[in-house]
Amino acid sequence: MSVRKNAEALVASDLLEEIILERYLSGVMPQENKLCLKEIYIYTGYNYYNMRNYINSNLFTISKDAIYISGDMQLLSCKSKEYVEGLIKKMICPKKYENDKYVYIIAKLFDHLYFSEEEQKFIEFMTNELYLIIKDRAVLHRISFKDLVGFHNLNRRPFLHIAQRVYNDILQKKICVGDNIMEYINKHLTENEIIEKLKNASKYDYFFDSNGNLKCDLNTNTDILIKNFLSTIIYRFNDDLAKTILLLKLNNKYSFLISEKFFYEHD
C-alpha cells in the first residue's frame, strides 16, 4: 500500500466526515443522504472514487458517481457531538500541562482528565450552548449577509490565535472585564490590522471595545463571551453552508451588531 496514497486518503476521509457532520448539525443533510462525486471534487479537490480502496469510514460509502451517507441517526448524533467537543477542546489549553506540548496540542483531545474541573465545566458549558443554538427553530433576527460575513471574518488568522489566548486567560482568571488587552493584539497584528479591529469593535458586539478593553469574563456579560467563543468554533467549520446557517442561528440568540443588540434588549 502506498504510504502517500494512504495518508492522502486519511486526510480526505476526515475532511468529508467533518463536512457531513457539519451538514447534520446545521440541519441541511442532502436529499437521500447522497452527495454527487463531481460536486464533492469541486468543493474539496479530492477524487474520492480513486481513493475508495484506501478509505474506511462508517459515515459514508463511495459508488461510481456518488457518496452515500449513513442513515444511522444515532451514529451521526454521537459523532457530531464528539466533533463539536473536539473543536472546543482544541481551543482550551490545559493549565496544568502548558509546558507539555504533546498534551497541550494532541493528548487533550483524547482524554478529558488532562483538563482541570473548571476547564471541563467550561467545555461542557460551551458544548451545551452550541447545541442550544443548533436546536433553535425561532424566527431569525434580520442581519445583512455583509454584516454576517463581517462578524465571521473577525476571527481570521492570525487573530484566531489572539482570541484563543484571551479566552484561556479569562478561563484561568488572569484577566477580567475592564482589563486592557492591547498587549495581546499588538503582538500579532500590523498597525493597519489593529486600526481595523478597533473600528470593528465599535460596530460588532466583540469581546473588547474600541479602546481594547475587555467587555466580558466568566461572571460579567457572559452572553458576549458565549457569542464570541462559539463564533470561533463555527469559524473552524469546513462547510460554508453549515457555517452560514449556524451563524444566523447564533445571531438569532446573541445579536452580532451592537445597534441590533440594543434594539432587541429594549424591544
C-alpha atoms as an extended CHARMM CRD file, in Angstrom:
* protein
*
       267  EXT
         1         1  MET       CA              0.0000000000        0.0000000000        0.0000000000  PROA      1               0.0000000000
         2         2  SER       CA              1.3220000000        3.4180000000       -0.9320000000  PROA      2               0.0000000000
         3         3  VAL       CA              2.0880000000        5.4490000000        2.1730000000  PROA      3               0.0000000000
         4         4  ARG       CA              1.4120000000        8.6650000000        0.2890000000  PROA      4               0.0000000000
         5         5  LYS       CA             -1.9590000000        7.4790000000       -1.0330000000  PROA      5               0.0000000000
         6         6  ASN       CA             -2.9260000000        6.1620000000        2.3770000000  PROA      6               0.0000000000
         7         7  ALA       CA             -2.0520000000        9.4720000000        4.0430000000  PROA      7               0.0000000000
         8         8  GLU       CA             -3.9110000000       11.4970000000        1.3960000000  PROA      8               0.0000000000
         9         9  ALA       CA             -6.9550000000        9.2430000000        1.7380000000  PROA      9               0.0000000000
        10        10  LEU       CA             -6.9360000000        9.6730000000        5.5130000000  PROA      10              0.0000000000
        11        11  VAL       CA             -6.9250000000       13.4670000000        5.2060000000  PROA      11              0.0000000000
        12        12  ALA       CA             -9.6250000000       13.3700000000        2.5110000000  PROA      12              0.0000000000
        13        13  SER       CA            -11.7750000000       10.9980000000        4.5590000000  PROA      13              0.0000000000
        14        14  ASP       CA            -11.5000000000       13.1490000000        7.6890000000  PROA      14              0.0000000000
        15        15  LEU       CA            -12.4570000000       16.2540000000        5.6920000000  PROA      15              0.0000000000
        16        16  LEU       CA            -15.5340000000       14.6150000000        4.1730000000  PROA      16              0.0000000000
        17        17  GLU       CA            -16.6260000000       13.2070000000        7.5430000000  PROA      17              0.0000000000
        18        18  GLU       CA            -16.3630000000       16.6920000000        9.0580000000  PROA      18              0.0000000000
        19        19  ILE       CA            -18.4260000000       18.2000000000        6.2200000000  PROA      19              0.0000000000
        20        20  ILE       CA            -21.0870000000       15.5020000000        6.7100000000  PROA      20              0.0000000000
        21        21  LEU       CA            -21.2250000000       16.1410000000       10.4590000000  PROA      21              0.0000000000
        22        22  GLU       CA            -21.4060000000       19.9020000000        9.9140000000  PROA      22              0.0000000000
        23        23  ARG       CA            -24.3070000000       19.4350000000        7.4990000000  PROA      23              0.0000000000
        24        24  TYR       CA            -26.0050000000       17.1860000000       10.0370000000  PROA      24              0.0000000000
        25        25  LEU       CA            -25.5310000000       19.7420000000       12.8340000000  PROA      25              0.0000000000
        26        26  SER       CA            -26.9060000000       22.5770000000       10.7090000000  PROA      26              0.0000000000
        27        27  GLY       CA            -29.9050000000       20.5320000000        9.5500000000  PROA      27              0.0000000000
        28        28  VAL       CA            -29.0910000000       20.5470000000        5.8290000000  PROA      28              0.0000000000
        29        29  MET       CA            -28.3150000000       16.9350000000        5.0110000000  PROA      29              0.0000000000
        30        30  PRO       CA            -28.5480000000       16.3100000000        1.2410000000  PROA      30              0.0000000000
        31        31  GLN       CA            -31.6110000000       14.6210000000       -0.2530000000  PROA      31              0.0000000000
        32        32  GLU       CA            -31.4910000000       10.8350000000        0.0270000000  PROA      32              0.0000000000
        33        33  ASN       CA            -28.2610000000       11.2750000000        2.0320000000  PROA      33              0.0000000000
        34        34  LYS       CA            -26.4410000000       11.4170000000       -1.2930000000  PROA      34              0.0000000000
        35        35  LEU       CA            -23.5550000000       13.6110000000       -2.4330000000  PROA      35              0.0000000000
        36        36  CYS       CA            -22.5390000000       13.9090000000       -6.0860000000  PROA      36              0.0000000000
        37        37  LEU       CA            -18.8960000000       12.9280000000       -6.5830000000  PROA      37              0.0000000000
        38        38  LYS       CA            -18.3360000000       15.6930000000       -9.1450000000  PROA      38              0.0000000000
        39        39  GLU       CA            -19.6190000000       18.3650000000       -6.7510000000  PROA      39              0.0000000000
        40        40  ILE       CA            -17.5420000000       16.9900000000       -3.8840000000  PROA      40              0.0000000000
        41        41  TYR       CA            -14.4500000000       17.0160000000       -6.1140000000  PROA      41              0.0000000000
        42        42  ILE       CA            -15.0420000000       20.6890000000       -6.9930000000  PROA      42              0.0000000000
        43        43  TYR       CA            -15.6530000000       21.5360000000       -3.3220000000  PROA      43              0.0000000000
        44        44  THR       CA            -12.7490000000       19.6080000000       -1.7420000000  PROA      44              0.0000000000
        45        45  GLY       CA            -10.2840000000       18.9590000000       -4.5690000000  PROA      45              0.0000000000
        46        46  TYR       CA            -10.2070000000       15.2280000000       -3.7350000000  PROA      46              0.0000000000
        47        47  ASN       CA            -11.1980000000       12.4270000000       -6.1270000000  PROA      47              0.0000000000
        48        48  TYR       CA            -12.8680000000       10.0960000000       -3.6510000000  PROA      48              0.0000000000
        49        49  TYR       CA            -13.6520000000        7.3880000000       -6.2060000000  PROA      49              0.0000000000
        50        50  ASN       CA             -9.9500000000        6.9450000000       -6.9870000000  PROA      50              0.0000000000
        51        51  MET       CA             -9.2580000000        6.7450000000       -3.2410000000  PROA      51              0.0000000000
        52        52  ARG       CA            -12.0660000000        4.2870000000       -2.4490000000  PROA      52              0.0000000000
        53        53  ASN       CA             -9.7120000000        1.3540000000       -1.7660000000  PROA      53              0.0000000000
        54        54  TYR       CA             -7.7990000000        3.3980000000        0.8100000000  PROA      54              0.0000000000
        55        55  ILE       CA            -10.7950000000        4.8640000000        2.6520000000  PROA      55              0.0000000000
        56        56  ASN       CA            -12.5850000000        3.1380000000        5.5050000000  PROA      56              0.0000000000
        57        57  SER       CA            -15.3940000000        5.1730000000        7.0670000000  PROA      57              0.0000000000
        58        58  ASN       CA            -18.5660000000        4.2280000000        8.8990000000  PROA      58              0.0000000000
        59        59  LEU       CA            -20.1380000000        7.5750000000        7.9280000000  PROA      59              0.0000000000
        60        60  PHE       CA            -20.1530000000        7.1290000000        4.1390000000  PROA      60              0.0000000000
        61        61  THR       CA            -19.6260000000        4.7270000000        1.2570000000  PROA      61              0.0000000000
        62        62  ILE       CA            -18.3970000000        5.5190000000       -2.2400000000  PROA      62              0.0000000000
        63        63  SER       CA            -20.0180000000        4.4340000000       -5.5110000000  PROA      63              0.0000000000
        64        64  LYS       CA            -19.0810000000        5.2510000000       -9.1000000000  PROA      64              0.0000000000
        65        65  ASP       CA            -20.9400000000        8.5680000000       -9.1960000000  PROA      65              0.0000000000
        66        66  ALA       CA            -21.9510000000        9.3710000000       -5.6240000000  PROA      66              0.0000000000
        67        67  ILE       CA            -21.1590000000        9.2650000000       -1.9500000000  PROA      67              0.0000000000
        68        68  TYR       CA            -23.8630000000        7.7680000000        0.2480000000  PROA      68              0.0000000000
        69        69  ILE       CA            -24.0810000000        8.9830000000        3.8350000000  PROA      69              0.0000000000
        70        70  SER       CA            -25.0080000000        6.5700000000        6.5990000000  PROA      70              0.0000000000
        71        71  GLY       CA            -28.6660000000        6.6360000000        7.6070000000  PROA      71              0.0000000000
        72        72  ASP       CA            -27.7850000000        5.6890000000       11.1950000000  PROA      72              0.0000000000
        73        73  MET       CA            -29.0350000000        8.7750000000       13.0530000000  PROA      73              0.0000000000
        74        74  GLN       CA            -27.6110000000        7.5570000000       16.3620000000  PROA      74              0.0000000000
        75        75  LEU       CA            -24.1670000000        7.2690000000       14.8000000000  PROA      75              0.0000000000
        76        76  LEU       CA            -24.4130000000       10.7320000000       13.2280000000  PROA      76              0.0000000000
        77        77  SER       CA            -25.6160000000       12.2110000000       16.5240000000  PROA      77              0.0000000000
        78        78  CYS       CA            -22.7910000000       10.6690000000       18.5710000000  PROA      78              0.0000000000
        79        79  LYS       CA            -20.1090000000       11.5120000000       16.0080000000  PROA      79              0.0000000000
        80        80  SER       CA            -21.3100000000       15.1000000000       15.6450000000  PROA      80              0.0000000000
        81        81  LYS       CA            -21.1790000000       15.6630000000       19.3980000000  PROA      81              0.0000000000
        82        82  GLU       CA            -17.6630000000       14.2230000000       19.5210000000  PROA      82              0.0000000000
        83        83  TYR       CA            -16.7190000000       16.5570000000       16.6720000000  PROA      83              0.0000000000
        84        84  VAL       CA            -18.1040000000       19.6490000000       18.4420000000  PROA      84              0.0000000000
        85        85  GLU       CA            -16.4350000000       18.7210000000       21.7260000000  PROA      85              0.0000000000
        86        86  GLY       CA            -13.1550000000       18.1860000000       19.8570000000  PROA      86              0.0000000000
        87        87  LEU       CA            -13.3010000000       21.6670000000       18.2990000000  PROA      87              0.0000000000
        88        88  ILE       CA            -13.9550000000       23.2130000000       21.7110000000  PROA      88              0.0000000000
        89        89  LYS       CA            -11.1600000000       21.1880000000       23.3420000000  PROA      89              0.0000000000
        90        90  LYS       CA             -8.7490000000       22.4660000000       20.6870000000  PROA      90              0.0000000000
        91        91  MET       CA             -9.4560000000       25.9960000000       21.9280000000  PROA      91              0.0000000000
        92        92  ILE       CA             -8.8170000000       25.1770000000       25.5940000000  PROA      92              0.0000000000
        93        93  CYS       CA             -5.2390000000       24.8730000000       26.8120000000  PROA      93              0.0000000000
        94        94  PRO       CA             -4.8910000000       22.7190000000       29.9760000000  PROA      94              0.0000000000
        95        95  LYS       CA             -3.2210000000       24.9380000000       32.5540000000  PROA      95              0.0000000000
        96        96  LYS       CA             -1.5080000000       22.0210000000       34.3260000000  PROA      96              0.0000000000
        97        97  TYR       CA              0.2070000000       20.9190000000       31.1090000000  PROA      97              0.0000000000
        98        98  GLU       CA              1.1540000000       24.2150000000       29.4760000000  PROA      98              0.0000000000
        99        99  ASN       CA              4.8030000000       23.0790000000       29.2430000000  PROA      99              0.0000000000
       100       100  ASP       CA              3.9550000000       19.6850000000       27.7430000000  PROA      100             0.0000000000
       101       101  LYS       CA              3.4130000000       20.2520000000       24.0120000000  PROA      101             0.0000000000
       102       102  TYR       CA              2.1140000000       16.7160000000       23.4210000000  PROA      102             0.0000000000
       103       103  VAL       CA             -0.6900000000       17.1490000000       25.9490000000  PROA      103             0.0000000000
       104       104  TYR       CA             -1.2040000000       20.8130000000       25.0810000000  PROA      104             0.0000000000
       105       105  ILE       CA             -1.8230000000       20.0740000000       21.3920000000  PROA      105             0.0000000000
       106       106  ILE       CA             -2.8170000000       16.4160000000       20.9330000000  PROA      106             0.0000000000
       107       107  ALA       CA             -3.4140000000       14.2570000000       24.0240000000  PROA      107             0.0000000000
       108       108  LYS       CA             -6.0700000000       16.5950000000       25.4550000000  PROA      108             0.0000000000
       109       109  LEU       CA             -8.3310000000       15.6600000000       22.5320000000  PROA      109             0.0000000000
       110       110  PHE       CA             -8.4620000000       12.0140000000       23.6340000000  PROA      110             0.0000000000
       111       111  ASP       CA             -8.5830000000       12.1980000000       27.4270000000  PROA      111             0.0000000000
       112       112  HSD       CA            -10.6390000000       14.7670000000       29.3410000000  PROA      112             0.0000000000
       113       113  LEU       CA             -8.6190000000       14.0810000000       32.5160000000  PROA      113             0.0000000000
       114       114  TYR       CA             -5.9060000000       16.4310000000       31.2780000000  PROA      114             0.0000000000
       115       115  PHE       CA             -8.3250000000       19.2960000000       31.9010000000  PROA      115             0.0000000000
       116       116  SER       CA             -8.9940000000       20.7580000000       35.3440000000  PROA      116             0.0000000000
       117       117  GLU       CA            -12.5090000000       20.5910000000       36.7700000000  PROA      117             0.0000000000
       118       118  GLU       CA            -13.0410000000       24.2460000000       35.8660000000  PROA      118             0.0000000000
       119       119  GLU       CA            -11.8290000000       23.6620000000       32.2960000000  PROA      119             0.0000000000
       120       120  GLN       CA            -14.0640000000       20.6000000000       31.9030000000  PROA      120             0.0000000000
       121       121  LYS       CA            -17.0710000000       22.6040000000       33.1070000000  PROA      121             0.0000000000
       122       122  PHE       CA            -16.2850000000       25.3130000000       30.5600000000  PROA      122             0.0000000000
       123       123  ILE       CA            -16.0470000000       22.7400000000       27.7410000000  PROA      123             0.0000000000
       124       124  GLU       CA            -19.3850000000       21.1920000000       28.7590000000  PROA      124             0.0000000000
       125       125  PHE       CA            -20.9750000000       24.6240000000       29.1150000000  PROA      125             0.0000000000
       126       126  MET       CA            -19.9170000000       25.7790000000       25.6460000000  PROA      126             0.0000000000
       127       127  THR       CA            -20.9200000000       22.4230000000       24.1160000000  PROA      127             0.0000000000
       128       128  ASN       CA            -24.3920000000       22.7670000000       25.6300000000  PROA      128             0.0000000000
       129       129  GLU       CA            -24.6550000000       26.3870000000       24.4870000000  PROA      129             0.0000000000
       130       130  LEU       CA            -23.7610000000       25.4320000000       20.9140000000  PROA      130             0.0000000000
       131       131  TYR       CA            -26.3980000000       22.7050000000       20.9420000000  PROA      131             0.0000000000
       132       132  LEU       CA            -28.9880000000       25.2120000000       22.1280000000  PROA      132             0.0000000000
       133       133  ILE       CA            -28.0570000000       27.3030000000       19.0960000000  PROA      133             0.0000000000
       134       134  ILE       CA            -28.2460000000       24.2620000000       16.8060000000  PROA      134             0.0000000000
       135       135  LYS       CA            -31.7220000000       23.3130000000       18.0760000000  PROA      135             0.0000000000
       136       136  ASP       CA            -33.0920000000       26.8570000000       17.8120000000  PROA      136             0.0000000000
       137       137  ARG       CA            -36.0830000000       26.9820000000       15.4800000000  PROA      137             0.0000000000
       138       138  ALA       CA            -37.2110000000       30.5410000000       16.2430000000  PROA      138             0.0000000000
       139       139  VAL       CA            -37.7020000000       33.2420000000       13.6120000000  PROA      139             0.0000000000
       140       140  LEU       CA            -34.2660000000       34.6130000000       12.7470000000  PROA      140             0.0000000000
       141       141  HSD       CA            -33.3360000000       38.1860000000       13.6350000000  PROA      141             0.0000000000
       142       142  ARG       CA            -32.5420000000       40.1110000000       10.4850000000  PROA      142             0.0000000000
       143       143  ILE       CA            -28.9250000000       40.7170000000        9.5610000000  PROA      143             0.0000000000
       144       144  SER       CA            -27.4190000000       41.5360000000        6.1800000000  PROA      144             0.0000000000
       145       145  PHE       CA            -25.1110000000       38.9960000000        4.5890000000  PROA      145             0.0000000000
       146       146  LYS       CA            -22.3740000000       41.6640000000        4.5840000000  PROA      146             0.0000000000
       147       147  ASP       CA            -22.6540000000       42.1000000000        8.3630000000  PROA      147             0.0000000000
       148       148  LEU       CA            -22.8470000000       38.3360000000        8.9030000000  PROA      148             0.0000000000
       149       149  VAL       CA            -19.6360000000       37.8050000000        6.9370000000  PROA      149             0.0000000000
       150       150  GLY       CA            -18.0810000000       40.8140000000        8.6750000000  PROA      150             0.0000000000
       151       151  PHE       CA            -18.6000000000       39.2790000000       12.0960000000  PROA      151             0.0000000000
       152       152  HSD       CA            -17.4230000000       35.8800000000       10.8630000000  PROA      152             0.0000000000
       153       153  ASN       CA            -14.2330000000       37.3870000000        9.4160000000  PROA      153             0.0000000000
       154       154  LEU       CA            -13.2890000000       38.9120000000       12.7630000000  PROA      154             0.0000000000
       155       155  ASN       CA            -11.7370000000       35.5240000000       13.5250000000  PROA      155             0.0000000000
       156       156  ARG       CA             -9.4560000000       35.4050000000       10.5110000000  PROA      156             0.0000000000
       157       157  ARG       CA             -5.9260000000       34.2600000000       11.2530000000  PROA      157             0.0000000000
       158       158  PRO       CA             -3.7270000000       35.4380000000       12.9030000000  PROA      158             0.0000000000
       159       159  PHE       CA             -6.4350000000       36.8970000000       15.1480000000  PROA      159             0.0000000000
       160       160  LEU       CA             -7.8130000000       33.4440000000       15.9590000000  PROA      160             0.0000000000
       161       161  HSD       CA             -4.6490000000       32.8130000000       17.9920000000  PROA      161             0.0000000000
       162       162  ILE       CA             -5.1930000000       36.0610000000       19.9210000000  PROA      162             0.0000000000
       163       163  ALA       CA             -8.8160000000       35.1830000000       20.6490000000  PROA      163             0.0000000000
       164       164  GLN       CA             -7.8060000000       31.7380000000       21.8790000000  PROA      164             0.0000000000
       165       165  ARG       CA             -5.2620000000       33.1990000000       24.2830000000  PROA      165             0.0000000000
       166       166  VAL       CA             -7.7880000000       35.7510000000       25.6010000000  PROA      166             0.0000000000
       167       167  TYR       CA            -10.4410000000       33.0670000000       26.1860000000  PROA      167             0.0000000000
       168       168  ASN       CA             -7.9660000000       30.8850000000       28.0410000000  PROA      168             0.0000000000
       169       169  ASP       CA             -6.7260000000       33.7540000000       30.1940000000  PROA      169             0.0000000000
       170       170  ILE       CA            -10.3410000000       34.6020000000       31.0440000000  PROA      170             0.0000000000
       171       171  LEU       CA            -10.8820000000       30.9580000000       31.9980000000  PROA      171             0.0000000000
       172       172  GLN       CA             -7.7070000000       30.9510000000       34.0950000000  PROA      172             0.0000000000
       173       173  LYS       CA             -8.8850000000       34.2520000000       35.6650000000  PROA      173             0.0000000000
       174       174  LYS       CA             -5.7020000000       36.0440000000       34.6460000000  PROA      174             0.0000000000
       175       175  ILE       CA             -7.8080000000       38.8410000000       33.1460000000  PROA      175             0.0000000000
       176       176  CYS       CA            -11.3150000000       40.1050000000       33.7980000000  PROA      176             0.0000000000
       177       177  VAL       CA            -13.8350000000       42.6030000000       32.4410000000  PROA      177             0.0000000000
       178       178  GLY       CA            -12.3470000000       46.0970000000       32.1320000000  PROA      178             0.0000000000
       179       179  ASP       CA             -8.7550000000       44.9360000000       31.6160000000  PROA      179             0.0000000000
       180       180  ASN       CA             -6.9840000000       46.2950000000       28.5580000000  PROA      180             0.0000000000
       181       181  ILE       CA             -5.8720000000       43.5820000000       26.1150000000  PROA      181             0.0000000000
       182       182  MET       CA             -3.9250000000       45.7030000000       23.6110000000  PROA      182             0.0000000000
       183       183  GLU       CA             -0.8060000000       43.7720000000       24.6570000000  PROA      183             0.0000000000
       184       184  TYR       CA             -2.3420000000       40.6180000000       23.1090000000  PROA      184             0.0000000000
       185       185  ILE       CA             -3.4020000000       42.4330000000       19.9380000000  PROA      185             0.0000000000
       186       186  ASN       CA             -0.1590000000       44.3330000000       19.3300000000  PROA      186             0.0000000000
       187       187  LYS       CA              1.9230000000       41.1430000000       19.2870000000  PROA      187             0.0000000000
       188       188  HSD       CA              0.2940000000       39.5770000000       16.2450000000  PROA      188             0.0000000000
       189       189  LEU       CA             -1.3060000000       42.3110000000       14.1080000000  PROA      189             0.0000000000
       190       190  THR       CA              0.0450000000       45.0670000000       11.9050000000  PROA      190             0.0000000000
       191       191  GLU       CA             -0.8160000000       48.6860000000       12.6390000000  PROA      191             0.0000000000
       192       192  ASN       CA             -3.4810000000       48.7420000000        9.9030000000  PROA      192             0.0000000000
       193       193  GLU       CA             -4.9920000000       45.4720000000       11.1640000000  PROA      193             0.0000000000
       194       194  ILE       CA             -5.1730000000       46.8980000000       14.6920000000  PROA      194             0.0000000000
       195       195  ILE       CA             -6.9640000000       50.0190000000       13.4480000000  PROA      195             0.0000000000
       196       196  GLU       CA             -9.4600000000       47.8350000000       11.5710000000  PROA      196             0.0000000000
       197       197  LYS       CA            -10.0590000000       45.5880000000       14.6190000000  PROA      197             0.0000000000
       198       198  LEU       CA            -10.7190000000       48.5170000000       16.9460000000  PROA      198             0.0000000000
       199       199  LYS       CA            -13.0320000000       50.0840000000       14.3710000000  PROA      199             0.0000000000
       200       200  ASN       CA            -14.9800000000       46.8180000000       14.0510000000  PROA      200             0.0000000000
       201       201  ALA       CA            -15.2000000000       46.6140000000       17.8380000000  PROA      201             0.0000000000
       202       202  SER       CA            -17.3550000000       49.7410000000       17.7820000000  PROA      202             0.0000000000
       203       203  LYS       CA            -19.7750000000       48.1020000000       15.3250000000  PROA      203             0.0000000000
       204       204  TYR       CA            -19.8710000000       44.4500000000       16.3310000000  PROA      204             0.0000000000
       205       205  ASP       CA            -20.5160000000       43.1420000000       19.8400000000  PROA      205             0.0000000000
       206       206  TYR       CA            -16.9550000000       41.9030000000       20.1490000000  PROA      206             0.0000000000
       207       207  PHE       CA            -15.2890000000       40.7360000000       23.3730000000  PROA      207             0.0000000000
       208       208  PHE       CA            -13.3930000000       44.0310000000       23.6100000000  PROA      208             0.0000000000
       209       209  ASP       CA            -14.3400000000       47.6390000000       22.8750000000  PROA      209             0.0000000000
       210       210  SER       CA            -12.8070000000       50.2090000000       20.5250000000  PROA      210             0.0000000000
       211       211  ASN       CA            -10.1880000000       51.0620000000       23.1740000000  PROA      211             0.0000000000
       212       212  GLY       CA             -9.1110000000       47.4380000000       23.6050000000  PROA      212             0.0000000000
       213       213  ASN       CA            -10.8400000000       46.9740000000       26.9710000000  PROA      213             0.0000000000
       214       214  LEU       CA            -12.2620000000       43.5540000000       27.7610000000  PROA      214             0.0000000000
       215       215  LYS       CA            -16.0770000000       43.5520000000       27.8370000000  PROA      215             0.0000000000
       216       216  CYS       CA            -16.7180000000       40.1420000000       29.4170000000  PROA      216             0.0000000000
       217       217  ASP       CA            -15.4550000000       37.3970000000       31.6920000000  PROA      217             0.0000000000
       218       218  LEU       CA            -16.8620000000       34.2980000000       33.3930000000  PROA      218             0.0000000000
       219       219  ASN       CA            -19.1920000000       36.3390000000       35.5820000000  PROA      219             0.0000000000
       220       220  THR       CA            -19.9220000000       39.5210000000       33.6330000000  PROA      220             0.0000000000
       221       221  ASN       CA            -21.5960000000       39.8930000000       30.2140000000  PROA      221             0.0000000000
       222       222  THR       CA            -21.3850000000       36.1260000000       29.6810000000  PROA      222             0.0000000000
       223       223  ASP       CA            -23.5810000000       36.4620000000       26.5850000000  PROA      223             0.0000000000
       224       224  ILE       CA            -20.7080000000       38.3000000000       24.8850000000  PROA      224             0.0000000000
       225       225  LEU       CA            -18.2400000000       35.5930000000       25.8850000000  PROA      225             0.0000000000
       226       226  ILE       CA            -20.5560000000       32.8190000000       24.6590000000  PROA      226             0.0000000000
       227       227  LYS       CA            -21.2570000000       34.5560000000       21.3590000000  PROA      227             0.0000000000
       228       228  ASN       CA            -17.6300000000       35.2700000000       20.5310000000  PROA      228             0.0000000000
       229       229  PHE       CA            -16.3140000000       31.9030000000       21.7030000000  PROA      229             0.0000000000
       230       230  LEU       CA            -18.8980000000       29.9850000000       19.6840000000  PROA      230             0.0000000000
       231       231  SER       CA            -18.1850000000       32.1300000000       16.6270000000  PROA      231             0.0000000000
       232       232  THR       CA            -14.5680000000       30.8880000000       16.7490000000  PROA      232             0.0000000000
       233       233  ILE       CA            -15.8390000000       27.2980000000       16.8200000000  PROA      233             0.0000000000
       234       234  ILE       CA            -18.1260000000       27.8560000000       13.8340000000  PROA      234             0.0000000000
       235       235  TYR       CA            -15.2400000000       29.6140000000       12.0430000000  PROA      235             0.0000000000
       236       236  ARG       CA            -13.3450000000       26.2960000000       12.1130000000  PROA      236             0.0000000000
       237       237  PHE       CA            -16.0980000000       24.5000000000       10.1850000000  PROA      237             0.0000000000
       238       238  ASN       CA            -15.2450000000       23.4350000000        6.6290000000  PROA      238             0.0000000000
       239       239  ASP       CA            -18.6880000000       23.6630000000        5.0310000000  PROA      239             0.0000000000
       240       240  ASP       CA            -19.7420000000       27.1840000000        4.0220000000  PROA      240             0.0000000000
       241       241  LEU       CA            -23.4830000000       26.4160000000        4.0750000000  PROA      241             0.0000000000
       242       242  ALA       CA            -23.2790000000       24.9460000000        7.5780000000  PROA      242             0.0000000000
       243       243  LYS       CA            -21.2640000000       27.9610000000        8.7370000000  PROA      243             0.0000000000
       244       244  THR       CA            -23.8300000000       30.4100000000        7.3650000000  PROA      244             0.0000000000
       245       245  ILE       CA            -26.7990000000       28.6250000000        8.9400000000  PROA      245             0.0000000000
       246       246  LEU       CA            -25.1780000000       28.3140000000       12.3550000000  PROA      246             0.0000000000
       247       247  LEU       CA            -24.0130000000       31.9340000000       12.3020000000  PROA      247             0.0000000000
       248       248  LEU       CA            -27.5940000000       33.0110000000       11.5390000000  PROA      248             0.0000000000
       249       249  LYS       CA            -28.7980000000       30.9130000000       14.4620000000  PROA      249             0.0000000000
       250       250  LEU       CA            -26.1010000000       32.3450000000       16.7190000000  PROA      250             0.0000000000
       251       251  ASN       CA            -27.1320000000       35.8590000000       15.7310000000  PROA      251             0.0000000000
       252       252  ASN       CA            -30.7310000000       34.8940000000       16.4490000000  PROA      252             0.0000000000
       253       253  LYS       CA            -29.9110000000       34.3920000000       20.1250000000  PROA      253             0.0000000000
       254       254  TYR       CA            -26.9700000000       36.7790000000       20.5160000000  PROA      254             0.0000000000
       255       255  SER       CA            -27.0690000000       39.7280000000       18.1210000000  PROA      255             0.0000000000
       256       256  PHE       CA            -23.7490000000       40.4440000000       16.3960000000  PROA      256             0.0000000000
       257       257  LEU       CA            -24.3490000000       44.1510000000       15.8360000000  PROA      257             0.0000000000
       258       258  ILE       CA            -24.2360000000       46.4550000000       18.8540000000  PROA      258             0.0000000000
       259       259  SER       CA            -27.0880000000       48.5110000000       17.4140000000  PROA      259             0.0000000000
       260       260  GLU       CA            -29.2810000000       45.4310000000       16.9690000000  PROA      260             0.0000000000
       261       261  LYS       CA            -28.4330000000       44.1350000000       20.4380000000  PROA      261             0.0000000000
       262       262  PHE       CA            -29.6090000000       47.4450000000       21.9330000000  PROA      262             0.0000000000
       263       263  PHE       CA            -32.7980000000       47.2770000000       19.8610000000  PROA      263             0.0000000000
       264       264  TYR       CA            -33.7380000000       43.7570000000       20.9470000000  PROA      264             0.0000000000
       265       265  GLU       CA            -32.8870000000       44.3680000000       24.5900000000  PROA      265             0.0000000000
       266       266  HSD       CA            -35.2150000000       47.3850000000       24.6430000000  PROA      266             0.0000000000
       267       267  ASP       CA            -37.9460000000       45.9590000000       22.3940000000  PROA      267             0.0000000000
